[in-house]
């Protein structure tokens, strides 16, 4: 019993999750009900990721799930509705890049609970087909003109004339959306809603329907619909203007400029909350700006308009053919509004235009047969070109995927490759260790050679001084030997023991030097010291050269072992 109550409480929390998140946004502080309703519905649209589903993709999903063959009053269960929403979101994830994937399960749960709370308040577990179509076509992404064209195709007859009972049914269903976000008192359905849109009883065609619902201002009961689309367009618009109330340096979204107070501008947050300061009042007329133009651009545009270079006023809305765009044998579906295949958006647009040209050519009685054949031939050529481009694109994507997989396999070594040839790996490590030892020994020998060269240089100077002293003694026998020895140059190697006094014998200056050099100085004249020094230098040079040869031989062996190891790995990979 406790588990059942906890499960029911959890399901209730999941059903109310979207509404709790919407309340956390604090939209109720917005003063104007139109902006408040549009902001709430825009939040629901983005939270359920419906803004990512284009109206043409939504129409295609209706056709793929067989909704075009059902009557508007037919009812579908909540489980089938969940299946339809799953197909819509999974197809959306296929179109999105991998870095922008959505959480499909969460989106399905949020949208399903919102639709059930909106259209199944009695808890029967069923929704009508027309209610589901109206809600999804209104809340999905895309242009408002395309949405209204599809809605008109659902509420018109075969001759392209709007049926007022069906339009009343549409208003009854679509106005449940403001009621679901607690804005029913402002935009709820009433019996006079149809007359507020079309006051005069007359024949309503497609262009008249679009002109009325996209007018400025639109009908009062649907004033939130175009505003919701404008909110989507200005969410990322930047205005480098300071707000006169909150003094923020820039604005995002809408910008409002007072028509009476010079230079008084408000950001959308301050205007929606009714903030005002100074001489400005909330009763002043405000102009809404959805873009920013620099003063220089405004001046150039005014000059161009005065010279007649640009048209004055907004561009007129495109005019659509008044004849029905729906074949009589497909009930509510249209050949122009729905995409012929699951291609990308541009391909679907091309295919729709081609289908429309073919339909106009077949319905036209004034076109000769040659024109009809030319139109069908052009349509066939366009389809063939689209198919060829799709095949090439598919081949390129497969090749890119194959190359990516090969690169990943080559860049990630497997444990099997690392465990191949353990003998070669051990020998390779030994050779590297031997190479490091030889390099350290060579650096030590180079340092010893440098020290020996310094000692040899000092000994050569000492030898030259001794020869000069002996020649001086033979020339003047009464000169003091201590005086002549005291003039000898300082040596690099000296004795530093305490209490020692400098002497004048060359043996004391050879402290730290042994071998042939010391014997040459100790024996005096019989040996040639210069030759002995050269012999010592040659022996050091020979030792260094042999060490370098050994180091080179180790490097060659190391490279050979690495090459053998690499060949072994390649052979194992090919096998």
XYZ file of C-alpha atoms in Angstrom:
575
model
C 0.000 0.000 0.000
C 2.819 2.357 0.852
C 4.640 1.505 -2.393
C 1.512 2.215 -4.455
C 1.034 5.576 -2.779
C 4.692 6.493 -3.345
C 4.429 5.526 -7.037
C 1.272 7.567 -7.498
C 2.924 10.536 -5.781
C 5.951 10.223 -8.042
C 3.807 10.070 -11.190
C 1.899 13.154 -10.007
C 5.194 15.020 -9.544
C 6.280 14.029 -13.054
C 2.988 15.260 -14.490
C 3.320 18.600 -12.735
C 7.052 19.003 -13.384
C 6.649 21.300 -16.389
C 4.176 23.534 -14.581
C 6.415 23.781 -11.517
C 9.378 24.764 -13.672
C 7.217 27.359 -15.429
C 6.147 28.850 -12.098
C 9.815 29.027 -11.060
C 10.456 31.359 -14.017
C 8.193 33.944 -12.323
C 6.332 34.909 -15.506
C 3.398 36.178 -13.451
C 5.251 39.430 -12.705
C 4.773 40.454 -16.364
C 2.157 43.178 -16.392
C 0.603 42.622 -19.844
C -1.343 39.381 -20.351
C -0.339 39.111 -24.022
C 3.388 39.037 -23.241
C 2.784 36.849 -20.198
C 0.930 34.227 -22.259
C 3.471 34.309 -25.100
C 6.390 33.906 -22.661
C 4.761 30.941 -20.931
C 3.978 29.131 -24.170
C 7.447 29.885 -25.510
C 8.898 28.338 -22.357
C 6.778 25.199 -22.851
C 7.852 25.055 -26.504
C 11.564 25.249 -25.677
C 11.373 22.982 -22.630
C 9.731 20.250 -24.724
C 12.170 20.896 -27.621
C 9.279 21.544 -30.002
C 11.075 24.614 -31.375
C 13.569 22.223 -33.019
C 10.848 20.404 -35.000
C 9.915 22.261 -38.185
C 6.279 22.399 -39.287
C 7.106 20.389 -42.421
C 8.682 17.640 -40.301
C 5.587 17.664 -38.108
C 3.310 17.265 -41.146
C 5.474 14.418 -42.376
C 5.189 12.713 -38.975
C 1.380 13.005 -39.173
C 1.420 11.287 -42.552
C 3.884 8.560 -41.505
C 1.742 7.657 -38.489
C -1.434 7.406 -40.582
C -3.230 10.402 -39.064
C -4.258 11.742 -42.492
C -6.576 8.811 -43.015
C -8.457 9.454 -39.754
C -11.384 11.783 -39.254
C -10.938 14.894 -37.126
C -13.332 13.600 -34.478
C -11.556 10.234 -34.211
C -9.961 9.545 -30.844
C -6.529 8.084 -30.137
C -5.281 6.625 -26.887
C -2.501 8.080 -24.780
C -0.274 5.111 -25.593
C -0.586 5.764 -29.329
C 0.031 9.452 -28.719
C 3.238 8.499 -26.928
C 4.262 6.387 -29.935
C 3.663 9.341 -32.281
C 5.711 11.674 -30.087
C 8.496 9.082 -29.920
C 8.700 8.927 -33.721
C 8.813 12.736 -33.906
C 11.672 13.100 -31.416
C 13.709 10.152 -32.657
C 13.534 11.516 -36.203
C 14.602 14.891 -34.786
C 17.694 13.338 -33.175
C 18.635 11.805 -36.531
C 18.622 15.251 -38.131
C 20.569 16.939 -35.331
C 24.394 16.730 -35.085
C 25.835 14.475 -32.428
C 26.870 17.450 -30.283
C 23.293 18.789 -30.112
C 21.345 15.616 -29.309
C 18.335 15.975 -27.009
C 17.038 13.791 -24.184
C 14.252 12.017 -26.054
C 12.657 10.300 -23.063
C 12.487 13.496 -21.031
C 11.024 15.477 -23.945
C 8.382 12.813 -24.593
C 7.388 12.732 -20.921
C 7.084 16.509 -20.582
C 5.093 16.996 -23.797
C 2.837 13.996 -23.176
C 1.937 15.196 -19.678
C 1.294 18.725 -20.958
C -0.988 17.509 -23.767
C -2.901 15.184 -21.453
C -3.344 17.965 -18.881
C -4.516 20.343 -21.627
C -6.867 18.161 -23.680
C -7.854 15.340 -21.288
C -8.899 17.137 -18.163
C -11.620 14.536 -17.533
C -9.057 11.708 -17.413
C -10.607 9.517 -20.161
C -7.155 8.638 -21.549
C -8.071 9.680 -25.115
C -7.515 12.728 -27.356
C -9.081 13.696 -30.662
C -6.947 13.711 -33.808
C -7.817 17.337 -34.593
C -6.827 18.508 -31.089
C -3.446 16.800 -31.359
C -2.825 18.204 -34.859
C -3.844 21.727 -33.842
C -1.645 21.729 -30.753
C 1.489 20.288 -32.397
C 1.158 22.423 -35.536
C 0.821 25.554 -33.382
C 3.604 24.827 -30.911
C 6.243 23.438 -33.306
C 8.950 25.502 -34.987
C 8.767 27.160 -38.387
C 7.178 30.206 -40.002
C 3.778 31.304 -38.854
C 2.578 31.563 -42.470
C 3.389 27.902 -43.102
C 1.560 26.889 -39.931
C -1.524 28.895 -40.871
C -1.502 27.426 -44.377
C -1.559 23.923 -42.930
C -4.311 24.834 -40.460
C -6.372 26.333 -43.294
C -5.995 23.090 -45.260
C -7.566 21.275 -42.292
C -10.552 23.609 -41.947
C -11.395 24.252 -45.626
C -13.423 22.327 -48.177
C -12.357 20.974 -51.567
C -12.971 24.345 -53.254
C -10.560 26.180 -50.935
C -13.193 27.960 -48.814
C -12.974 28.042 -45.026
C -15.718 26.242 -43.136
C -16.798 28.310 -40.126
C -17.751 25.310 -37.942
C -14.287 23.818 -38.436
C -12.646 27.167 -37.698
C -14.730 27.380 -34.524
C -13.520 23.885 -33.643
C -9.925 24.999 -34.242
C -10.334 28.011 -31.946
C -11.889 25.811 -29.302
C -8.833 23.513 -29.359
C -6.036 26.058 -29.778
C -7.369 28.409 -27.078
C -6.973 25.587 -24.568
C -3.241 26.330 -24.670
C -3.532 29.722 -22.874
C -5.959 28.105 -20.449
C -3.414 25.365 -19.692
C -0.847 28.009 -18.649
C -3.414 29.741 -16.384
C -4.300 32.549 -18.832
C -7.872 31.408 -19.510
C -9.544 34.625 -18.260
C -7.693 36.645 -20.877
C -7.641 34.289 -23.871
C -10.163 31.556 -23.141
C -12.670 30.368 -25.730
C -16.053 32.085 -26.010
C -18.938 31.676 -28.423
C -18.123 35.010 -30.037
C -14.474 34.184 -30.759
C -15.178 33.380 -34.424
C -16.967 36.692 -34.976
C -14.085 38.622 -33.450
C -11.822 37.152 -36.158
C -14.223 37.463 -39.104
C -16.969 39.947 -38.236
C -18.742 39.665 -41.583
C -20.285 36.445 -42.841
C -18.567 35.956 -46.164
C -16.508 33.542 -48.216
C -13.039 33.219 -46.666
C -10.221 32.136 -48.960
C -6.611 31.329 -48.057
C -5.145 34.808 -48.630
C -7.933 36.480 -46.641
C -7.370 33.998 -43.812
C -3.645 34.765 -43.746
C -4.189 38.539 -43.944
C -6.554 38.524 -40.967
C -4.491 36.285 -38.664
C -1.156 37.983 -39.473
C -2.487 41.542 -39.386
C -1.201 44.173 -36.989
C -2.957 43.909 -34.627
C -4.248 40.340 -35.072
C -7.603 39.150 -33.664
C -7.795 39.643 -29.918
C -8.190 35.968 -29.046
C -5.051 35.009 -31.052
C -2.871 38.052 -30.346
C -0.410 35.873 -28.411
C 0.325 33.621 -31.435
C 2.348 36.059 -33.623
C 3.955 37.490 -30.480
C 5.262 34.034 -29.559
C 6.942 33.810 -32.982
C 8.420 37.288 -32.610
C 9.846 36.269 -29.235
C 11.632 33.375 -30.903
C 13.166 35.710 -33.495
C 14.470 38.347 -31.059
C 15.867 36.122 -28.293
C 19.441 36.689 -29.483
C 19.071 40.257 -30.833
C 21.583 42.635 -29.211
C 20.902 46.361 -28.696
C 23.928 48.490 -27.667
C 21.642 50.922 -25.817
C 21.411 51.710 -22.108
C 18.122 51.046 -20.367
C 16.705 54.245 -18.860
C 15.384 52.430 -15.769
C 17.791 49.644 -14.761
C 20.747 51.404 -16.489
C 22.098 48.178 -18.015
C 24.622 48.976 -20.723
C 22.933 46.811 -23.368
C 19.699 44.949 -24.072
C 18.739 41.540 -25.406
C 15.400 40.801 -27.061
C 12.869 43.593 -27.555
C 13.651 47.289 -27.099
C 10.924 49.836 -26.296
C 11.236 53.549 -27.082
C 8.866 56.162 -25.704
C 7.114 58.300 -28.298
C 6.790 61.274 -25.934
C 9.969 61.264 -23.798
C 13.007 62.005 -25.921
C 15.711 59.348 -25.666
C 13.795 57.247 -23.128
C 14.243 53.534 -23.865
C 13.447 50.447 -21.797
C 14.588 46.851 -22.011
C 11.910 44.175 -22.298
C 12.251 43.117 -18.666
C 11.554 46.626 -17.336
C 8.769 47.323 -19.837
C 6.979 44.027 -19.155
C 7.045 44.716 -15.408
C 5.719 48.269 -15.812
C 8.788 50.083 -14.483
C 9.032 53.832 -15.104
C 11.014 56.746 -13.686
C 11.443 60.441 -14.249
C 8.883 62.174 -16.437
C 7.992 58.901 -18.172
C 4.672 57.244 -17.402
C 3.219 53.848 -18.241
C 0.432 55.642 -20.063
C 2.830 56.927 -22.718
C 2.837 55.217 -26.081
C 5.828 52.926 -26.592
C 7.249 51.633 -29.872
C 8.592 48.091 -29.983
C 11.906 47.483 -31.791
C 13.098 44.006 -32.718
C 16.435 45.085 -34.258
C 19.127 47.715 -33.879
C 20.166 50.196 -36.540
C 22.992 52.650 -36.079
C 22.272 56.359 -36.679
C 24.436 56.299 -39.818
C 22.460 53.373 -41.211
C 19.186 55.115 -40.384
C 20.351 58.254 -42.212
C 21.417 56.322 -45.300
C 18.149 54.415 -45.330
C 16.151 57.677 -45.031
C 18.112 59.242 -47.902
C 17.616 56.152 -50.070
C 13.902 56.119 -49.297
C 13.563 59.822 -50.094
C 15.311 59.270 -53.426
C 13.039 56.352 -54.227
C 15.788 53.724 -54.067
C 13.935 51.544 -51.572
C 10.180 50.906 -51.286
C 8.289 52.638 -48.504
C 6.645 50.339 -45.997
C 6.961 46.636 -45.375
C 7.140 44.186 -48.290
C 3.748 42.729 -49.162
C 2.891 39.218 -48.056
C 3.127 36.618 -50.849
C -0.130 35.704 -52.514
C -1.070 32.044 -52.719
C -3.428 30.429 -55.232
C -7.031 30.432 -54.096
C -7.728 26.959 -55.498
C -7.492 24.042 -53.131
C -4.022 22.633 -52.749
C -5.434 19.316 -51.495
C -6.170 16.385 -53.830
C -9.711 15.092 -53.290
C -8.634 11.494 -52.653
C -6.292 12.181 -49.717
C -8.819 13.671 -47.273
C -6.988 16.185 -45.031
C -3.518 15.700 -46.485
C -1.989 18.059 -49.057
C 0.512 17.359 -51.777
C 2.053 20.786 -51.508
C 2.256 21.190 -47.767
C 3.729 17.806 -46.974
C 7.241 16.772 -47.948
C 7.500 13.827 -50.363
C 10.376 12.052 -48.677
C 12.699 12.224 -45.696
C 15.296 14.415 -47.319
C 16.775 17.477 -45.757
C 14.918 20.771 -45.810
C 16.246 22.091 -49.110
C 15.514 18.873 -50.940
C 12.003 18.777 -49.546
C 11.462 22.367 -50.642
C 12.583 21.554 -54.183
C 10.329 18.498 -54.262
C 7.331 20.492 -53.016
C 7.820 23.145 -55.683
C 8.151 20.447 -58.323
C 4.950 18.771 -57.118
C 3.169 22.106 -57.107
C 4.255 22.853 -60.674
C 3.052 19.412 -61.735
C -0.315 19.928 -60.004
C -0.797 23.352 -61.618
C 0.098 21.942 -65.013
C -2.371 19.067 -64.624
C -5.197 21.352 -63.398
C -4.673 23.997 -66.058
C -6.963 23.621 -69.093
C -5.266 26.338 -71.131
C -1.820 24.768 -71.260
C -1.085 22.772 -74.420
C 0.039 19.142 -74.122
C 3.619 20.070 -74.991
C 3.833 22.320 -71.917
C 2.507 19.521 -69.732
C 5.094 17.104 -71.037
C 7.863 19.673 -70.500
C 6.737 20.265 -66.902
C 6.706 16.552 -66.099
C 10.094 16.103 -67.772
C 11.566 18.913 -65.679
C 10.063 17.382 -62.547
C 11.555 13.990 -63.434
C 14.983 15.525 -64.079
C 14.869 17.298 -60.714
C 14.023 14.056 -58.925
C 16.858 12.247 -60.711
C 19.291 15.020 -59.785
C 18.164 14.857 -56.155
C 18.608 11.080 -56.114
C 22.119 11.342 -57.590
C 23.135 13.963 -55.043
C 21.746 11.830 -52.217
C 23.738 8.801 -53.405
C 26.951 10.818 -53.626
C 26.363 12.279 -50.189
C 25.748 8.805 -48.755
C 28.966 7.472 -50.334
C 31.003 10.388 -49.003
C 29.638 9.881 -45.482
C 30.452 6.161 -45.599
C 34.001 6.895 -46.781
C 34.486 9.459 -44.005
C 33.235 6.964 -41.426
C 35.569 4.249 -42.730
C 38.609 6.543 -42.662
C 37.747 7.690 -39.149
C 37.541 4.097 -37.915
C 40.861 3.192 -39.534
C 42.513 6.220 -37.956
C 41.151 5.343 -34.513
C 42.302 1.727 -34.816
C 45.774 2.810 -35.912
C 46.146 5.421 -33.162
C 45.070 3.106 -30.312
C 47.550 0.211 -29.811
C 45.945 -2.956 -28.527
C 47.361 -5.032 -25.624
C 48.118 -7.875 -28.074
C 50.490 -5.640 -30.021
C 52.267 -4.552 -26.844
C 52.835 -8.174 -25.769
C 54.399 -9.321 -29.067
C 58.143 -10.277 -29.226
C 59.090 -10.021 -25.511
C 62.698 -10.999 -26.364
C 63.085 -8.097 -28.760
C 61.579 -5.731 -26.223
C 63.987 -6.893 -23.495
C 66.990 -6.581 -25.819
C 65.810 -3.160 -26.887
C 65.660 -2.029 -23.264
C 69.182 -3.381 -22.627
C 70.552 -1.567 -25.655
C 68.964 1.684 -24.525
C 70.445 1.210 -21.060
C 73.878 0.508 -22.618
C 73.540 3.600 -24.757
C 72.757 5.758 -21.724
C 75.813 4.373 -19.895
C 78.108 5.071 -22.857
C 76.762 8.594 -23.155
C 77.463 9.239 -19.477
C 80.964 7.765 -19.833
C 81.658 9.859 -22.894
C 80.566 13.042 -21.105
C 82.893 12.129 -18.180
C 85.797 11.501 -20.563
C 85.198 14.791 -22.305
C 85.337 16.563 -18.957
C 88.598 14.748 -18.097
C 90.026 15.640 -21.468
C 89.190 19.286 -20.896
C 90.969 19.237 -17.526
C 94.014 17.477 -19.020
C 94.282 20.031 -21.795
C 94.287 22.804 -19.183
C 97.043 20.996 -17.249
C 99.049 20.438 -20.412
C 98.820 24.107 -21.284
C 100.123 25.019 -17.833
C 102.954 22.484 -18.097
C 104.022 23.881 -21.457
C 104.214 27.349 -19.934
C 106.191 25.963 -16.972
C 108.622 24.211 -19.340
C 109.179 27.417 -21.259
C 109.862 29.329 -18.022
C 112.427 26.684 -16.918
C 114.287 26.960 -20.210
C 114.378 30.760 -19.918
C 115.660 30.466 -16.304
C 118.417 28.027 -17.267
C 119.532 30.294 -20.081
C 119.518 33.261 -17.691
C 121.671 31.359 -15.113
C 124.206 30.405 -17.727
C 124.419 34.099 -18.775
C 124.672 35.557 -15.207
C 125.959 33.026 -12.580
C 125.685 35.556 -9.681
C 121.925 36.078 -10.036
C 119.684 34.807 -7.304
C 117.696 31.711 -8.290
C 114.950 32.618 -5.881
C 114.519 35.966 -7.567
C 114.171 34.446 -10.993
C 111.749 31.765 -9.808
C 109.587 34.293 -8.063
C 108.768 35.850 -11.443
C 107.145 32.655 -12.786
C 103.503 32.811 -13.863
C 100.742 31.458 -11.575
C 99.590 27.911 -12.352
C 96.040 26.649 -12.569
C 96.673 23.864 -9.989
C 98.035 25.024 -6.603
C 98.586 23.544 -3.180
C 96.235 24.954 -0.569
C 97.610 23.271 2.593
C 98.030 25.549 5.594
C 101.562 26.800 6.442
C 103.064 25.930 3.055
C 105.357 28.383 1.351
C 105.907 28.686 -2.384
C 109.030 26.968 -3.705
C 110.815 27.252 -6.998
C 111.090 23.623 -8.104
C 108.885 22.464 -10.979
C 108.021 19.198 -9.198
C 105.946 21.093 -6.607
C 103.974 22.722 -9.433
C 103.037 19.253 -10.825
C 100.819 18.258 -7.916
C 97.973 16.093 -9.228
C 99.822 15.186 -12.470
C 101.243 11.686 -12.849
C 102.465 9.329 -15.507
C 104.911 10.254 -18.235
C 104.594 13.964 -17.589
C 105.763 13.697 -13.965
C 108.627 11.341 -14.896
C 109.786 13.746 -17.560
C 110.024 16.600 -15.065
C 111.615 14.468 -12.373
C 114.370 13.119 -14.619
C 115.175 16.543 -16.001
C 117.022 16.774 -19.312
C 117.314 13.112 -20.528
C 113.677 12.979 -21.689
C 111.913 15.291 -24.114
C 108.907 16.640 -22.228
C 107.174 18.131 -25.280
C 107.147 14.804 -27.077
C 105.736 13.096 -23.989
C 102.939 15.636 -23.775
C 102.034 15.095 -27.415
C 102.043 11.336 -26.873
C 99.667 11.741 -23.908
C 97.346 13.953 -25.961
C 97.342 11.398 -28.767
C 96.463 8.603 -26.389
C 93.534 10.621 -25.027
C 92.341 11.353 -28.551
C 92.524 7.688 -29.512
C 90.562 6.719 -26.426
C 87.845 9.266 -27.272
C 87.638 8.083 -30.886
C 87.269 4.443 -29.817
C 84.557 5.434 -27.362
C 82.697 7.351 -30.082
C 82.940 4.341 -32.419
C 81.510 2.086 -29.743
C 78.662 4.548 -29.117
C 77.862 4.661 -32.839
C 77.842 0.877 -33.034
C 75.379 0.744 -30.120
C 73.132 3.292 -31.889
C 73.177 1.206 -35.069
C 72.238 -1.913 -33.152
C 69.475 -0.053 -31.346
C 67.992 1.206 -34.624
C 68.231 -2.280 -36.133
C 66.394 -3.806 -33.172
C 63.653 -1.163 -33.358
C 63.230 -1.825 -37.075
C 62.944 -5.577 -36.437
C 60.375 -4.970 -33.711
C 58.351 -2.683 -35.999
C 58.418 -5.250 -38.824
C 57.246 -7.935 -36.416
C 54.273 -5.771 -35.354
C 53.288 -5.042 -38.964
C 53.468 -8.733 -39.824
C 51.252 -9.611 -36.834
C 48.689 -6.965 -37.860
C 48.511 -8.242 -41.447
C 48.040 -11.815 -40.221
